[in-house]
XYZ file of C-alpha atoms in Angstrom:
438
model
C -0.168 0.318 0.169
C 1.171 3.431 -0.937
C 2.005 5.995 1.532
C -0.029 8.773 0.054
C -3.131 5.875 0.839
C -2.566 5.233 4.455
C -5.508 6.709 6.208
C -5.872 6.312 10.075
C -8.694 7.300 12.617
C -9.406 7.734 16.409
C -13.097 7.285 16.647
C -14.242 8.315 20.448
C -17.521 8.426 21.351
C -18.470 12.026 23.287
C -20.098 10.507 26.228
C -17.227 11.204 28.857
C -13.794 12.218 29.491
C -10.610 11.020 27.113
C -9.635 8.018 28.960
C -5.487 7.465 28.671
C -6.600 4.005 26.692
C -8.145 5.914 24.051
C -5.342 8.498 24.175
C -3.028 5.758 23.601
C -4.718 4.265 20.806
C -4.880 7.774 19.416
C -1.578 8.267 19.927
C -0.540 4.865 18.148
C -2.687 5.522 15.207
C -0.879 9.247 14.637
C 2.604 7.879 15.278
C 1.648 5.398 12.387
C 0.171 7.978 10.275
C 3.250 10.654 10.703
C 6.076 8.047 10.187
C 4.144 6.493 6.832
C 3.477 9.851 5.390
C -0.172 8.936 5.842
C -3.273 10.855 7.295
C -4.547 11.031 10.801
C -8.376 11.719 10.801
C -10.478 12.080 14.186
C -14.237 11.029 14.000
C -16.429 11.655 16.993
C -19.260 9.131 16.658
C -21.874 10.931 18.234
C -25.054 8.532 17.600
C -25.804 8.607 21.053
C -27.781 11.568 21.574
C -28.457 11.651 25.050
C -25.403 11.041 26.145
C -23.400 12.734 23.892
C -22.132 16.630 24.401
C -20.441 19.645 23.063
C -18.527 19.468 25.805
C -17.356 16.166 26.064
C -16.067 16.796 22.389
C -14.061 19.958 23.362
C -12.453 17.706 26.074
C -11.471 15.434 23.502
C -10.031 17.619 21.387
C -8.152 19.457 23.590
C -7.025 16.227 25.388
C -5.657 15.020 22.036
C -3.859 18.786 20.960
C -2.181 19.361 24.673
C -0.571 15.768 23.814
C 0.826 17.091 20.555
C -1.358 15.250 18.551
C -3.282 17.087 15.396
C -5.596 15.826 12.795
C -5.617 16.410 8.742
C -8.595 16.985 7.677
C -12.293 18.359 8.955
C -13.571 16.247 12.118
C -16.062 13.886 11.225
C -19.609 13.780 13.275
C -21.323 10.532 12.736
C -24.314 11.678 13.651
C -24.717 13.616 10.764
C -24.540 10.814 8.252
C -27.540 8.905 9.650
C -29.855 8.954 6.416
C -26.658 7.824 4.197
C -26.491 4.960 6.988
C -30.070 3.962 6.483
C -29.637 3.690 2.854
C -26.390 1.518 3.049
C -28.851 -0.643 5.551
C -31.414 -0.862 2.832
C -29.237 -1.798 0.117
C -28.262 -4.637 1.819
C -31.375 -5.423 2.688
C -32.511 -5.074 -0.982
C -29.451 -7.269 -2.207
C -30.386 -10.369 0.382
C -27.366 -9.171 2.508
C -30.064 -8.327 5.687
C -33.742 -9.123 6.089
C -36.452 -7.513 8.206
C -37.145 -8.702 11.775
C -39.820 -7.111 13.983
C -39.809 -3.775 12.366
C -35.519 -4.038 12.250
C -32.874 -5.093 9.938
C -30.791 -7.785 10.906
C -27.942 -8.388 8.902
C -27.204 -12.029 7.474
C -23.685 -13.536 8.834
C -22.169 -15.561 5.870
C -21.623 -19.249 7.347
C -18.158 -19.349 6.818
C -14.476 -18.792 8.023
C -13.971 -15.283 8.478
C -10.187 -14.434 9.223
C -7.865 -11.937 8.749
C -3.990 -11.248 9.238
C -4.100 -8.640 12.592
C -1.134 -6.462 12.121
C -0.546 -6.792 15.985
C -2.248 -10.515 16.680
C -1.446 -12.543 13.659
C -3.744 -14.773 12.219
C -7.083 -14.352 13.715
C -10.342 -16.207 13.054
C -13.870 -16.957 13.463
C -16.804 -18.886 11.979
C -19.635 -17.064 10.691
C -21.810 -19.769 11.361
C -21.215 -19.123 15.196
C -22.084 -15.517 15.164
C -25.653 -14.981 15.001
C -27.506 -12.419 12.690
C -27.117 -9.024 14.221
C -29.396 -5.745 13.980
C -27.841 -3.457 11.819
C -31.048 -0.835 11.908
C -33.558 -1.050 14.930
C -36.740 -0.596 14.738
C -36.775 3.275 15.033
C -34.639 3.305 12.059
C -31.291 4.279 13.695
C -28.154 2.590 13.237
C -26.134 0.218 15.480
C -22.374 0.596 16.490
C -20.949 -2.143 14.434
C -22.491 -1.302 11.123
C -21.899 2.437 11.503
C -18.037 1.758 11.926
C -17.866 0.070 8.897
C -19.994 2.328 6.817
C -17.871 5.501 7.956
C -14.632 3.784 7.617
C -15.476 2.999 4.041
C -16.814 6.324 3.606
C -13.388 7.791 5.065
C -11.275 5.252 3.165
C -9.616 4.053 6.112
C -6.631 2.174 5.491
C -5.931 0.873 8.806
C -8.068 -0.094 11.754
C -5.673 0.394 14.958
C -7.853 -0.007 18.036
C -7.750 -1.894 21.397
C -8.076 -5.735 21.759
C -11.689 -5.499 23.425
C -12.845 -4.957 19.646
C -11.633 -8.215 18.044
C -14.603 -9.690 18.715
C -16.295 -7.303 16.559
C -13.901 -7.877 13.904
C -15.783 -10.827 12.244
C -18.928 -8.931 11.941
C -17.344 -5.696 10.532
C -15.457 -8.050 7.818
C -18.810 -9.552 6.855
C -20.281 -6.189 6.146
C -17.438 -4.861 4.270
C -17.597 -7.251 1.973
C -21.074 -7.221 1.972
C -21.022 -3.411 0.814
C -18.579 -4.403 -1.877
C -15.200 -2.936 -0.040
C -11.808 -4.714 0.775
C -11.587 -4.626 4.660
C -8.835 -2.520 5.893
C -5.786 -3.659 7.980
C -6.836 -4.731 11.523
C -4.384 -3.907 14.110
C -5.634 -4.631 17.825
C -3.364 -3.157 20.274
C -3.267 -4.713 24.075
C -5.687 -3.599 26.678
C -4.114 -1.336 29.568
C -4.441 -2.929 32.915
C -3.800 -1.701 36.360
C -1.021 -3.270 38.672
C -3.724 -5.849 40.077
C -3.944 -7.310 36.538
C -7.314 -6.403 35.933
C -8.918 -3.671 32.886
C -7.952 0.077 34.031
C -10.620 1.311 35.761
C -11.250 4.339 38.492
C -10.232 2.154 41.641
C -7.096 2.679 40.146
C -6.629 6.380 40.365
C -7.376 8.827 37.509
C -8.090 7.442 34.302
C -8.757 10.831 32.221
C -5.910 12.371 30.626
C -6.884 16.088 32.068
C -6.633 14.212 35.591
C -3.049 13.800 35.090
C -2.292 17.087 33.508
C -3.926 18.745 36.545
C -1.802 16.114 38.540
C 1.397 17.767 37.482
C 2.427 15.585 34.774
C 4.003 17.061 31.492
C 2.024 16.423 28.260
C 5.590 15.226 26.837
C 5.895 12.855 29.804
C 2.175 11.346 29.639
C 3.015 10.706 25.777
C 5.905 9.083 26.385
C 4.774 6.751 29.010
C 1.357 6.119 26.840
C 4.001 5.218 24.066
C 5.335 2.604 26.110
C 2.047 0.890 26.937
C 2.251 -2.037 24.902
C 5.176 -1.098 22.509
C 8.610 -1.708 22.793
C 11.280 0.424 20.930
C 13.889 -1.901 19.326
C 16.556 0.254 21.039
C 14.765 -0.496 24.329
C 15.246 3.134 25.436
C 12.755 4.791 27.559
C 12.665 8.512 27.500
C 11.993 10.114 24.106
C 12.646 13.985 24.632
C 11.172 14.812 21.160
C 7.789 13.847 19.625
C 9.721 13.235 16.485
C 12.150 10.715 18.047
C 8.887 8.813 18.862
C 7.699 9.013 14.880
C 11.178 7.641 14.153
C 10.903 4.824 16.219
C 7.475 3.828 16.689
C 6.449 0.394 14.725
C 3.544 -1.636 14.516
C 5.600 -4.497 14.308
C 6.995 -3.719 17.761
C 3.683 -3.462 19.309
C 3.123 -6.615 21.997
C 0.328 -8.633 22.118
C 0.092 -9.062 25.969
C -1.703 -6.420 27.934
C 0.484 -3.467 29.315
C 0.634 -2.215 32.859
C -0.111 0.993 34.003
C 2.026 1.858 36.203
C 1.756 5.222 38.031
C 5.396 5.091 39.809
C 6.487 4.470 36.363
C 4.791 7.653 35.072
C 6.041 9.938 37.929
C 9.362 8.603 37.442
C 8.852 9.314 33.715
C 7.625 12.747 34.308
C 10.786 13.565 36.798
C 13.107 12.710 33.840
C 11.032 14.975 31.405
C 11.328 17.679 34.204
C 14.764 17.619 34.242
C 14.699 17.975 30.517
C 12.529 21.132 30.441
C 14.228 24.417 30.134
C 13.490 26.527 33.405
C 11.591 29.433 31.575
C 9.019 26.956 30.175
C 8.620 25.298 33.725
C 7.691 28.819 35.355
C 4.507 29.223 34.012
C 3.724 26.135 35.446
C 5.270 26.118 38.685
C 3.845 29.428 39.526
C 0.136 28.582 39.627
C 0.986 25.818 41.972
C 3.092 28.390 43.903
C 0.134 30.689 44.232
C -2.451 27.545 45.337
C 0.019 26.807 48.393
C -0.233 30.396 49.350
C 3.072 31.811 47.994
C 2.897 35.081 45.519
C 5.783 34.180 42.980
C 5.714 37.655 41.885
C 6.581 38.982 44.882
C 10.073 36.942 44.920
C 13.179 38.147 43.094
C 13.219 36.470 39.884
C 16.783 35.405 39.968
C 16.027 33.718 43.148
C 12.645 32.096 41.869
C 14.810 30.964 38.996
C 17.234 29.201 41.039
C 14.903 27.751 43.411
C 12.631 26.351 40.370
C 16.148 25.039 38.185
C 17.695 23.453 40.983
C 14.510 21.510 42.114
C 13.469 20.007 38.983
C 16.311 17.368 39.134
C 14.648 15.473 42.049
C 11.003 16.359 41.606
C 8.513 13.971 40.089
C 5.626 16.298 39.254
C 5.189 20.108 39.295
C 3.735 20.233 42.456
C 6.683 18.814 43.901
C 8.903 21.248 42.274
C 6.527 23.855 43.701
C 6.272 22.800 47.225
C 10.169 22.440 46.955
C 11.003 25.741 45.825
C 8.443 27.100 48.081
C 10.620 25.821 51.382
C 13.594 27.568 49.531
C 11.681 30.806 49.023
C 9.728 31.364 52.482
C 10.499 29.940 55.849
C 6.803 29.314 56.297
C 6.986 26.464 54.276
C 9.702 24.693 56.427
C 8.264 21.195 56.969
C 7.451 20.471 60.750
C 6.556 16.930 60.906
C 9.300 15.223 59.088
C 9.358 11.496 60.194
C 13.309 11.371 59.400
C 14.354 14.584 60.572
C 12.780 13.930 63.999
C 14.641 10.926 64.545
C 17.745 12.427 63.498
C 17.306 15.252 65.964
C 16.268 12.120 68.926
C 19.413 10.162 67.986
C 21.806 12.860 69.331
C 20.355 15.826 70.347
C 23.313 17.318 71.877
C 25.646 16.922 68.411
C 22.949 17.837 66.322
C 22.549 21.463 68.170
C 26.250 21.798 68.927
C 27.108 21.384 64.893
C 23.879 24.013 64.296
C 25.756 26.355 66.640
C 29.714 25.883 65.039
C 28.296 26.007 61.663
C 26.403 29.450 62.710
C 29.329 30.825 64.143
C 31.245 30.047 61.010
C 28.779 31.082 58.505
C 27.842 34.299 60.310
C 31.524 35.243 59.698
C 31.436 35.263 56.057
C 30.139 38.107 53.857
C 28.271 37.991 50.711
C 31.630 37.707 48.221
C 32.277 34.650 50.371
C 28.806 33.192 49.909
C 29.826 30.972 47.256
C 28.908 27.745 46.585
C 32.507 26.236 45.958
C 33.675 28.104 49.050
C 30.465 27.428 51.408
C 31.264 23.314 50.332
C 35.093 23.587 51.217
C 34.634 26.045 54.549
C 32.033 23.131 56.015
C 34.143 20.324 55.169
C 36.912 22.248 56.733
C 34.873 22.594 59.806
C 33.652 18.911 60.078
C 37.559 18.013 60.029
C 38.237 20.445 62.857
C 35.782 18.975 64.864
C 36.994 15.577 64.032
C 33.134 14.206 62.405
C 32.360 13.518 59.161
C 30.638 15.922 56.698
C 27.270 14.813 57.338
C 27.434 15.496 60.535
C 27.460 19.243 59.845
C 25.177 18.748 56.358
C 22.449 16.920 57.615
C 21.393 19.410 61.055
C 21.739 22.298 58.224
C 19.575 20.492 56.027
C 17.173 19.909 58.602
C 17.283 23.953 59.725
C 16.560 25.238 56.846
C 14.339 22.612 54.904
C 12.798 20.865 57.949
C 13.885 17.549 55.666
C 16.761 15.237 55.426
C 16.677 15.236 51.793
C 17.984 18.340 49.467
C 20.471 19.348 47.050
C 23.979 19.751 47.671
C 24.103 21.414 51.062
C 26.436 24.174 49.428
C 23.689 24.541 46.574
C 20.960 24.987 49.180
C 22.917 27.785 51.206
C 23.509 29.636 47.638
C 19.769 29.296 46.623
C 18.017 30.192 50.064
C 21.047 33.091 50.183
C 22.638 34.280 53.186
C 20.654 36.265 55.262
C 17.879 33.661 55.398
C 20.011 30.932 55.768
C 21.569 32.312 59.180
C 17.996 33.307 60.052
C 16.834 29.866 59.669
C 19.693 28.112 61.613
C 19.108 30.760 64.544
C 15.709 29.641 64.854
C 16.685 26.138 65.213
C 19.281 27.023 67.509
C 16.728 28.695 69.351
C 14.055 25.958 69.167
C 16.287 23.521 71.423
């Protein structure tokens, strides 16, 4: 099949939000089309008038564009083609491929093997005689799903149908209708289902399932797209992080899509998001982080820009979400956000209370004698290491009390970087406040 004849589609129903499973299917279709030079089309299957809504249609569109997916032709709304569907059903009735049954039109399944070479699942076969004749036009003249899908795929000259494996049982019915209408069936590719960590089909009991929910949870669109691409697809080079969408396009292949179900692992998604956060320029992160800071109660506009940039930049290396960055940066920008309930910090103090506070006192004496010119990361680190050596203790005996005094936790960036980000006056004030709490 020539590249210019490859046409794929994503056909969601606007009766709910864009599910991550649907987004993954859309992504596979889009990657296949972009790699092959074909067309990616969007069809809104809005025949369920009671449950369909313009709001959900817009959410689907926004979800796709948010992931960086675009479509090549005007959106097709299935509901607009009902008269065409009815005419095609009547044609099948007139030619003996269907018959009337209590006012409905029922398709006559051929009693023969119906098989196809699935681009993912390999050879799949059904016996037509095992499938009951089924309704294509209800008694009120509304068409049914398996019929309208075929009618619209034929009308849109779809060459490849890439969809979830839960549609395999629908495929023999649809192939039979394609043939009855005089059309060659498209290539089918049934991608694996997405399951939760417990092995069951992904659902709300596993947590958020809508694309918009993850974006609201501080997951970058690039990270979610990267993560979804790996749900059922294994790149030949086994790489995991794709920093650029064009890298995904070049690497993707239907031949490398696996048959077994994929597992949606939230921990893996957060790790993936952390990788993308570390790759994203700080100037692109600031517009995302600042609203989260405001939600926390910190007005980022009141913070000197250079200090804000430093706090965000250094903390994106350890963060897993946008909210993580906002929370970590807030601690470094405003002492009111210092953690007061960190279990590890409390254990560290309780283990050697006298040593903890004597270390802080020695640190304060050292740092308070340094002027702004000396308050440089490299010098700070060396001075603190020299202090530890003079006291006959390891560096951690000096570093950890500083971390707890400044952030309330035992984990941070390098201590010299932390002191530089927080600044001389604020660092000294926090250390002194910690000493007074003894």
